[in-house]
Short mmCIF file of N, CA and C in Angstrom, two decimals:
data_model
loop_
_atom_site.label_atom_id
_atom_site.label_comp_id
_atom_site.label_asym_id
_atom_site.label_seq_id
_atom_site.Cartn_x
_atom_site.Cartn_y
_atom_site.Cartn_z
N MET Y 1 0.99 -1.16 -0.08
CA MET Y 1 -0.07 0.04 0.03
C MET Y 1 0.92 1.30 0.08
N GLU Y 2 0.40 2.23 -0.69
CA GLU Y 2 1.32 3.52 -0.87
C GLU Y 2 1.45 4.18 0.68
N ASN Y 3 2.50 4.86 0.83
CA ASN Y 3 2.96 5.39 2.17
C ASN Y 3 2.41 6.82 1.86
N VAL Y 4 0.89 7.09 2.59
CA VAL Y 4 0.16 8.12 2.32
C VAL Y 4 0.65 9.17 3.39
N PHE Y 5 1.51 8.76 4.17
CA PHE Y 5 1.69 9.68 5.44
C PHE Y 5 2.98 10.57 5.01
N THR Y 6 3.81 10.12 4.03
CA THR Y 6 4.80 10.97 3.69
C THR Y 6 4.82 11.47 2.20
N ALA Y 7 3.59 11.17 1.49
CA ALA Y 7 3.65 11.42 -0.05
C ALA Y 7 2.87 12.83 0.02
N GLY Y 8 3.66 13.80 -0.71
CA GLY Y 8 3.10 15.02 -0.89
C GLY Y 8 2.79 15.82 0.47
N GLY Y 9 1.85 16.81 0.53
CA GLY Y 9 1.69 17.48 1.72
C GLY Y 9 1.89 18.70 1.84
N HIS Y 10 1.58 19.55 2.95
CA HIS Y 10 1.91 20.80 3.17
C HIS Y 10 3.38 21.08 3.99
N ASP Y 11 4.06 20.30 4.13
CA ASP Y 11 5.23 20.46 5.04
C ASP Y 11 6.03 21.43 4.64
N ASP Y 12 6.37 21.74 3.40
CA ASP Y 12 7.06 22.97 2.77
C ASP Y 12 6.46 24.17 3.18
N LEU Y 13 5.03 24.14 2.98
CA LEU Y 13 4.33 25.47 3.12
C LEU Y 13 4.36 25.81 4.56
N SER Y 14 4.35 24.95 5.26
CA SER Y 14 4.44 25.11 6.92
C SER Y 14 5.68 25.47 7.27
N ALA Y 15 6.76 25.12 6.88
CA ALA Y 15 8.18 25.34 7.17
C ALA Y 15 8.34 26.84 6.53
N ALA Y 16 7.84 27.33 5.07
CA ALA Y 16 8.04 28.36 4.78
C ALA Y 16 7.33 29.60 5.70
N LEU Y 17 6.15 29.33 6.06
CA LEU Y 17 5.26 30.16 6.84
C LEU Y 17 6.09 30.56 8.23
N VAL Y 18 6.71 29.60 8.99
CA VAL Y 18 7.20 29.67 10.02
C VAL Y 18 8.56 30.50 9.83
N GLY Y 19 9.20 30.32 8.72
CA GLY Y 19 10.43 30.96 8.27
C GLY Y 19 10.14 32.71 7.92
N VAL Y 20 8.95 32.79 7.28
CA VAL Y 20 8.21 34.33 7.20
C VAL Y 20 7.94 34.79 8.41
N ALA Y 21 7.60 34.15 9.27
CA ALA Y 21 7.14 34.65 10.59
C ALA Y 21 8.38 35.05 11.43
N LEU Y 22 9.44 34.24 11.38
CA LEU Y 22 10.87 34.51 12.17
C LEU Y 22 11.47 35.71 11.61
N ALA Y 23 11.33 35.67 10.33
CA ALA Y 23 11.91 36.88 9.37
C ALA Y 23 11.24 38.04 9.88
N LEU Y 24 9.83 38.13 9.84
CA LEU Y 24 9.25 39.42 10.26
C LEU Y 24 9.63 39.90 11.47
N ILE Y 25 9.85 38.83 12.63
CA ILE Y 25 10.41 39.26 13.72
C ILE Y 25 11.73 40.06 13.80
N VAL Y 26 12.47 39.45 12.99
CA VAL Y 26 14.00 39.82 13.12
C VAL Y 26 13.92 41.37 12.38
N ILE Y 27 13.22 41.51 11.35
CA ILE Y 27 13.40 42.67 10.48
C ILE Y 27 12.60 43.72 11.06
N GLY Y 28 11.53 43.34 11.77
CA GLY Y 28 10.70 44.33 12.73
C GLY Y 28 11.47 44.74 13.76
N VAL Y 29 12.12 44.12 14.51
CA VAL Y 29 12.91 44.33 15.81
C VAL Y 29 14.25 45.26 14.94
N ALA Y 30 14.73 44.90 14.25
CA ALA Y 30 15.96 45.77 13.56
C ALA Y 30 15.46 47.03 13.23
N THR Y 31 14.51 47.13 12.42
CA THR Y 31 13.85 48.43 12.03
C THR Y 31 13.27 49.19 13.05
N ALA Y 32 12.59 48.56 14.22
CA ALA Y 32 12.37 49.32 15.24
C ALA Y 32 13.54 49.98 16.19
N LEU Y 33 14.58 49.13 16.37
CA LEU Y 33 15.85 49.60 16.90
C LEU Y 33 16.56 50.77 16.20
N TYR Y 34 16.57 50.82 14.87
CA TYR Y 34 16.96 51.76 13.91
C TYR Y 34 16.32 52.99 14.32
N LEU Y 35 14.61 53.15 14.13
CA LEU Y 35 13.84 54.25 14.33
C LEU Y 35 14.10 54.65 15.95
N PHE Y 36 14.15 53.80 16.66
CA PHE Y 36 14.37 54.26 17.89
C PHE Y 36 15.69 55.00 18.30
N ASN Y 37 16.57 54.64 17.57
CA ASN Y 37 17.99 55.34 17.60
C ASN Y 37 17.84 56.87 16.98
N GLN Y 38 16.74 57.01 15.90
CA GLN Y 38 16.73 58.25 15.37
C GLN Y 38 15.69 59.17 15.89
N GLY Y 39 15.40 58.56 17.38
CA GLY Y 39 14.42 59.43 18.02
C GLY Y 39 13.10 59.43 17.67
N LYS Y 40 12.48 58.17 16.95
CA LYS Y 40 11.41 57.88 16.28
C LYS Y 40 10.59 56.80 17.50
N SER Y 41 10.49 57.04 18.60
CA SER Y 41 9.91 55.91 19.58
C SER Y 41 8.75 55.62 19.11
N ARG Y 42 7.70 56.39 18.67
CA ARG Y 42 6.41 55.88 18.49
C ARG Y 42 6.25 55.16 17.43
N ALA Y 43 6.88 55.43 16.22
CA ALA Y 43 7.21 54.62 14.84
C ALA Y 43 7.76 53.38 15.23
N ALA Y 44 8.76 53.57 16.12
CA ALA Y 44 9.44 52.01 16.51
C ALA Y 44 8.45 51.09 17.10
N GLY Y 45 7.55 51.59 17.88
CA GLY Y 45 6.57 50.95 18.61
C GLY Y 45 5.62 50.30 17.91
N ALA Y 46 5.20 51.27 16.82
CA ALA Y 46 4.26 50.85 15.84
C ALA Y 46 4.92 49.41 14.98
N VAL Y 47 5.93 49.64 14.49
CA VAL Y 47 6.66 48.86 13.47
C VAL Y 47 6.87 47.42 14.20
N VAL Y 48 7.36 47.37 15.46
CA VAL Y 48 7.36 46.09 16.20
C VAL Y 48 5.86 45.44 16.37
N ALA Y 49 4.77 46.30 16.67
CA ALA Y 49 3.47 45.58 16.81
C ALA Y 49 3.00 45.09 15.93
N VAL Y 50 3.24 45.71 14.61
CA VAL Y 50 2.73 45.36 13.35
C VAL Y 50 3.57 44.07 13.15
N ALA Y 51 4.92 43.90 13.16
CA ALA Y 51 5.79 42.59 12.92
C ALA Y 51 5.45 41.42 13.71
N PHE Y 52 5.17 41.64 15.08
CA PHE Y 52 4.64 40.57 15.89
C PHE Y 52 3.19 40.29 15.53
N ALA Y 53 2.45 41.01 15.01
CA ALA Y 53 1.25 40.51 14.70
C ALA Y 53 1.25 39.95 13.56
N ALA Y 54 2.09 40.26 12.43
CA ALA Y 54 2.00 39.56 11.35
C ALA Y 54 2.64 38.02 11.47
N ALA Y 55 3.63 38.30 12.44
CA ALA Y 55 4.27 37.02 12.82
C ALA Y 55 3.38 35.81 13.39
N VAL Y 56 2.47 36.46 14.48
CA VAL Y 56 1.42 35.78 14.97
C VAL Y 56 0.53 34.88 13.91
N ALA Y 57 0.28 35.67 12.90
CA ALA Y 57 -0.80 35.27 11.92
C ALA Y 57 -0.05 34.38 11.04
N SER Y 58 1.31 34.58 10.74
CA SER Y 58 1.89 33.39 9.94
C SER Y 58 2.24 32.06 10.83
N PHE Y 59 2.30 32.17 12.04
CA PHE Y 59 2.29 30.91 12.82
C PHE Y 59 1.14 30.11 12.67
N VAL Y 60 -0.04 30.94 13.05
CA VAL Y 60 -1.37 30.42 12.86
C VAL Y 60 -1.55 29.68 11.41
N CYS Y 61 -1.40 30.35 10.63
CA CYS Y 61 -1.56 29.98 9.34
C CYS Y 61 -0.89 28.51 8.99
N SER Y 62 0.39 28.40 9.62
CA SER Y 62 1.50 27.45 9.39
C SER Y 62 0.82 26.13 10.19
N THR Y 63 0.35 26.39 11.40
CA THR Y 63 -0.42 25.33 12.25
C THR Y 63 -1.67 25.02 11.49
N ASP Y 64 -2.43 25.62 10.88
CA ASP Y 64 -3.62 25.09 10.31
C ASP Y 64 -3.10 24.48 9.00
N ALA Y 65 -2.31 24.83 8.40
CA ALA Y 65 -1.66 23.97 7.35
C ALA Y 65 -1.18 22.47 7.70
N VAL Y 66 -0.60 22.21 8.67
CA VAL Y 66 -0.17 21.14 9.36
C VAL Y 66 -1.59 20.12 9.63
N LEU Y 67 -2.54 20.92 10.44
CA LEU Y 67 -3.71 20.31 10.69
C LEU Y 67 -4.63 19.71 9.63
N VAL Y 68 -4.70 20.66 8.50
CA VAL Y 68 -5.35 20.09 7.28
C VAL Y 68 -4.72 19.06 6.59
N ASP Y 69 -3.52 19.11 6.50
CA ASP Y 69 -2.59 18.38 5.85
C ASP Y 69 -2.65 16.81 6.76
N SER Y 70 -2.67 16.75 8.00
CA SER Y 70 -2.67 15.52 8.68
C SER Y 70 -4.09 14.86 8.60
N ASP Y 71 -5.23 15.57 8.60
CA ASP Y 71 -6.50 15.11 8.28
C ASP Y 71 -6.66 14.43 6.76
N GLU Y 72 -5.96 15.20 5.91
CA GLU Y 72 -6.02 14.63 4.63
C GLU Y 72 -5.35 13.00 4.52
N ARG Y 73 -4.13 13.18 5.24
CA ARG Y 73 -3.39 11.92 5.17
C ARG Y 73 -4.24 10.85 5.77
N VAL Y 74 -4.75 11.13 7.03
CA VAL Y 74 -5.50 10.12 7.99
C VAL Y 74 -6.54 9.56 6.78
N ASP Y 75 -7.45 10.39 6.37
CA ASP Y 75 -8.32 9.94 5.56
C ASP Y 75 -7.78 9.07 4.07
N ALA Y 76 -6.91 9.43 3.69
CA ALA Y 76 -5.94 8.66 2.57
C ALA Y 76 -5.50 7.35 3.17
N PHE Y 77 -5.20 7.27 4.46
CA PHE Y 77 -4.58 6.08 5.07
C PHE Y 77 -5.79 5.03 5.03
N VAL Y 78 -6.93 5.53 5.99
CA VAL Y 78 -8.22 4.79 5.95
C VAL Y 78 -8.84 4.27 4.73
N SER Y 79 -8.77 5.06 3.56
CA SER Y 79 -9.15 4.80 2.10
C SER Y 79 -8.18 3.51 1.77
N GLU Y 80 -6.96 3.78 1.90
CA GLU Y 80 -5.77 2.92 1.26
C GLU Y 80 -5.91 1.40 1.80
N VAL Y 81 -6.30 1.29 3.42
CA VAL Y 81 -6.34 0.28 4.12
C VAL Y 81 -7.67 -0.57 3.70
N ARG Y 82 -8.67 0.34 3.38
CA ARG Y 82 -10.10 -0.21 3.29
C ARG Y 82 -9.81 -0.83 1.64
N ASP Y 83 -8.96 0.04 0.70
CA ASP Y 83 -9.06 -0.97 -0.48
C ASP Y 83 -7.92 -2.03 -0.71
N THR Y 84 -6.64 -1.89 0.24
CA THR Y 84 -5.72 -2.88 0.11
C THR Y 84 -6.15 -3.97 1.14
N TYR Y 85 -6.33 -3.98 2.18
CA TYR Y 85 -6.74 -5.03 3.22
C TYR Y 85 -8.23 -5.34 3.38
N GLY Y 86 -9.02 -4.61 3.00
CA GLY Y 86 -10.54 -4.71 3.46
C GLY Y 86 -11.05 -4.44 4.73
N LEU Y 87 -10.21 -3.85 5.60
CA LEU Y 87 -10.55 -3.49 6.88
C LEU Y 87 -11.33 -2.24 7.10
N PRO Y 88 -12.34 -2.30 7.62
CA PRO Y 88 -13.42 -0.92 7.55
C PRO Y 88 -12.95 -0.10 8.61
N LEU Y 89 -11.73 0.71 8.70
CA LEU Y 89 -11.54 1.59 9.85
C LEU Y 89 -12.04 2.68 9.85
N THR Y 90 -12.19 3.39 11.04
CA THR Y 90 -12.68 4.72 11.03
C THR Y 90 -11.58 5.78 11.19
N HIS Y 91 -12.08 7.09 10.90
CA HIS Y 91 -11.23 8.20 11.09
C HIS Y 91 -10.46 8.13 12.42
N ALA Y 92 -11.02 7.88 13.46
CA ALA Y 92 -10.29 7.85 14.60
C ALA Y 92 -9.26 6.59 14.63
N ASP Y 93 -9.37 5.76 13.98
CA ASP Y 93 -8.42 4.60 13.76
C ASP Y 93 -7.35 5.05 13.08
N GLY Y 94 -7.68 5.91 11.93
CA GLY Y 94 -6.60 6.22 11.19
C GLY Y 94 -5.86 7.41 11.89
N GLU Y 95 -6.50 8.09 12.82
CA GLU Y 95 -5.71 9.06 13.55
C GLU Y 95 -4.71 8.48 14.43
N ALA Y 96 -5.27 7.38 15.19
CA ALA Y 96 -4.22 6.53 15.97
C ALA Y 96 -2.95 5.84 15.25
N ALA Y 97 -3.54 5.53 14.04
CA ALA Y 97 -2.18 4.89 12.92
C ALA Y 97 -1.37 6.16 12.93
N TYR Y 98 -1.74 7.29 12.49
CA TYR Y 98 -0.99 8.41 12.15
C TYR Y 98 -0.13 8.84 13.37
N ARG Y 99 -0.88 8.96 14.56
CA ARG Y 99 0.16 9.30 15.64
C ARG Y 99 1.16 8.18 16.04
N ALA Y 100 0.91 6.71 15.69
CA ALA Y 100 1.67 5.77 15.87
C ALA Y 100 3.12 5.95 15.07
N TYR Y 101 2.57 6.16 13.77
CA TYR Y 101 3.50 6.15 12.41
C TYR Y 101 4.31 7.45 13.04
N ARG Y 102 3.86 8.66 13.13
CA ARG Y 102 4.62 9.84 13.73
C ARG Y 102 5.67 9.51 14.71
N SER Y 103 5.24 8.72 15.85
CA SER Y 103 5.99 8.54 16.95
C SER Y 103 7.39 7.52 16.64
N GLY Y 104 7.16 6.79 15.51
CA GLY Y 104 7.96 5.81 15.23
C GLY Y 104 7.77 4.41 15.57
N ASP Y 105 7.13 4.29 16.71
CA ASP Y 105 6.74 3.03 17.31
C ASP Y 105 5.61 2.10 16.05
N GLY Y 106 4.72 2.83 15.66
CA GLY Y 106 3.93 2.11 14.59
C GLY Y 106 2.87 1.25 15.13
N THR Y 107 2.82 1.00 16.39
CA THR Y 107 1.67 -0.05 16.77
C THR Y 107 0.56 0.75 17.39
N PHE Y 108 -0.70 0.29 17.02
CA PHE Y 108 -1.80 1.16 17.25
C PHE Y 108 -2.90 -0.13 17.40
N GLU Y 109 -4.09 0.34 18.13
CA GLU Y 109 -5.16 -0.58 18.50
C GLU Y 109 -6.60 -0.30 17.71
N VAL Y 110 -7.19 -1.08 17.04
CA VAL Y 110 -8.61 -0.75 16.69
C VAL Y 110 -9.54 -1.68 16.90
N ASP Y 111 -10.78 -1.38 16.77
CA ASP Y 111 -11.92 -2.41 17.02
C ASP Y 111 -12.62 -2.49 15.94
N VAL Y 112 -12.61 -3.57 15.39
CA VAL Y 112 -13.32 -3.74 14.06
C VAL Y 112 -14.10 -4.97 14.27
N GLN Y 113 -15.49 -4.49 14.27
CA GLN Y 113 -16.57 -5.61 14.26
C GLN Y 113 -16.58 -6.46 15.62
N GLY Y 114 -16.40 -5.77 16.65
CA GLY Y 114 -16.49 -6.44 17.78
C GLY Y 114 -15.09 -7.29 18.27
N THR Y 115 -13.92 -7.09 17.33
CA THR Y 115 -12.79 -7.73 17.79
C THR Y 115 -11.59 -6.43 17.95
N GLU Y 116 -10.95 -6.51 19.11
CA GLU Y 116 -9.93 -5.59 19.26
C GLU Y 116 -8.76 -6.27 18.39
N TYR Y 117 -7.96 -5.60 17.60
CA TYR Y 117 -6.74 -5.95 16.80
C TYR Y 117 -5.62 -4.97 17.35
N VAL Y 118 -4.63 -5.44 17.44
CA VAL Y 118 -3.24 -4.58 17.53
C VAL Y 118 -2.58 -4.72 16.22
N LEU Y 119 -2.35 -3.58 15.67
CA LEU Y 119 -1.71 -3.52 14.48
C LEU Y 119 -0.52 -2.81 14.27
N LYS Y 120 0.44 -3.24 13.51
CA LYS Y 120 1.58 -2.23 13.41
C LYS Y 120 2.00 -1.80 11.87
N ILE Y 121 2.22 -0.58 11.96
CA ILE Y 121 2.59 0.06 10.46
C ILE Y 121 4.25 -0.40 10.33
N LYS Y 122 4.51 -1.03 9.14
CA LYS Y 122 5.73 -1.38 8.86
C LYS Y 122 6.26 -0.58 7.44
N ASP Y 123 7.34 0.42 7.80
CA ASP Y 123 7.47 1.30 6.56
C ASP Y 123 8.50 0.48 5.71
N LYS Y 124 7.98 0.73 4.53
CA LYS Y 124 9.11 0.07 3.60
C LYS Y 124 9.44 1.10 2.30
N GLY Y 125 9.98 2.23 2.64
CA GLY Y 125 10.15 3.17 1.60
C GLY Y 125 8.89 3.95 1.23
N ASP Y 126 8.76 3.60 0.06
CA ASP Y 126 7.54 4.40 -0.57
C ASP Y 126 6.20 3.51 -0.35
N LYS Y 127 6.24 2.38 0.51
CA LYS Y 127 5.09 1.67 0.86
C LYS Y 127 5.09 1.44 2.25
N LEU Y 128 3.87 1.17 2.64
CA LEU Y 128 3.58 0.68 4.03
C LEU Y 128 3.07 -0.71 4.10
N ALA Y 129 3.40 -1.26 5.01
CA ALA Y 129 2.51 -2.82 5.23
C ALA Y 129 1.91 -2.64 6.42
N LEU Y 130 0.83 -3.19 6.66
CA LEU Y 130 0.15 -3.25 7.69
C LEU Y 130 0.06 -4.80 8.46
N LEU Y 131 0.67 -4.96 9.69
CA LEU Y 131 0.92 -6.25 10.11
C LEU Y 131 -0.03 -6.50 11.33
N VAL Y 132 -0.77 -7.57 11.55
CA VAL Y 132 -1.75 -7.87 12.58
C VAL Y 132 -0.68 -8.56 13.59
N LEU Y 133 -0.74 -7.91 14.76
CA LEU Y 133 0.12 -8.59 15.78
C LEU Y 133 -0.85 -9.61 16.82
N GLY Y 134 -2.09 -9.06 16.93
CA GLY Y 134 -2.89 -9.94 17.70
C GLY Y 134 -4.39 -9.32 17.75
N GLY Y 135 -5.22 -10.31 18.16
CA GLY Y 135 -6.55 -9.72 18.30
C GLY Y 135 -7.30 -10.69 19.17
N GLU Y 136 -8.53 -10.12 19.98
CA GLU Y 136 -9.29 -10.74 20.84
C GLU Y 136 -10.62 -10.25 20.85
N PRO Y 137 -11.69 -10.90 21.07
CA PRO Y 137 -12.96 -10.63 20.86
C PRO Y 137 -13.13 -9.40 22.16
N THR Y 138 -13.73 -8.54 21.70
CA THR Y 138 -14.34 -7.58 23.04
C THR Y 138 -15.80 -7.77 23.71
N SER Y 139 -16.50 -8.69 23.43
CA SER Y 139 -17.74 -8.95 23.72
C SER Y 139 -17.65 -10.05 24.81
#
């Protein structure tokens, strides 16, 4: 099955937005220091305020890009598992799998039709394999 957790995504966009936020802070503080040394303290304060507001907006946008991206990856994973293995996973199961994959362990639990399974995601480069480590009825 395709490794949907690493394919595409907004990682570059998020990194760029964080870089923009940091650049805005540095440029804003440097400009404010220059203006303050010129005796324009009000202008310096305004520049710092605008720079920090823009930096906060950029951080918020970068966080939103990551959240939207992770939801898309989870949905793609659930769809791939359904198509490849025939397991009817829910979005919550996909989120557990995504957290397990990102943590490096790869082990997560799902409840499929009254049976609890322990699954492990095995990373094979561009592909993912889903291993069943065990299962027991929950009722």
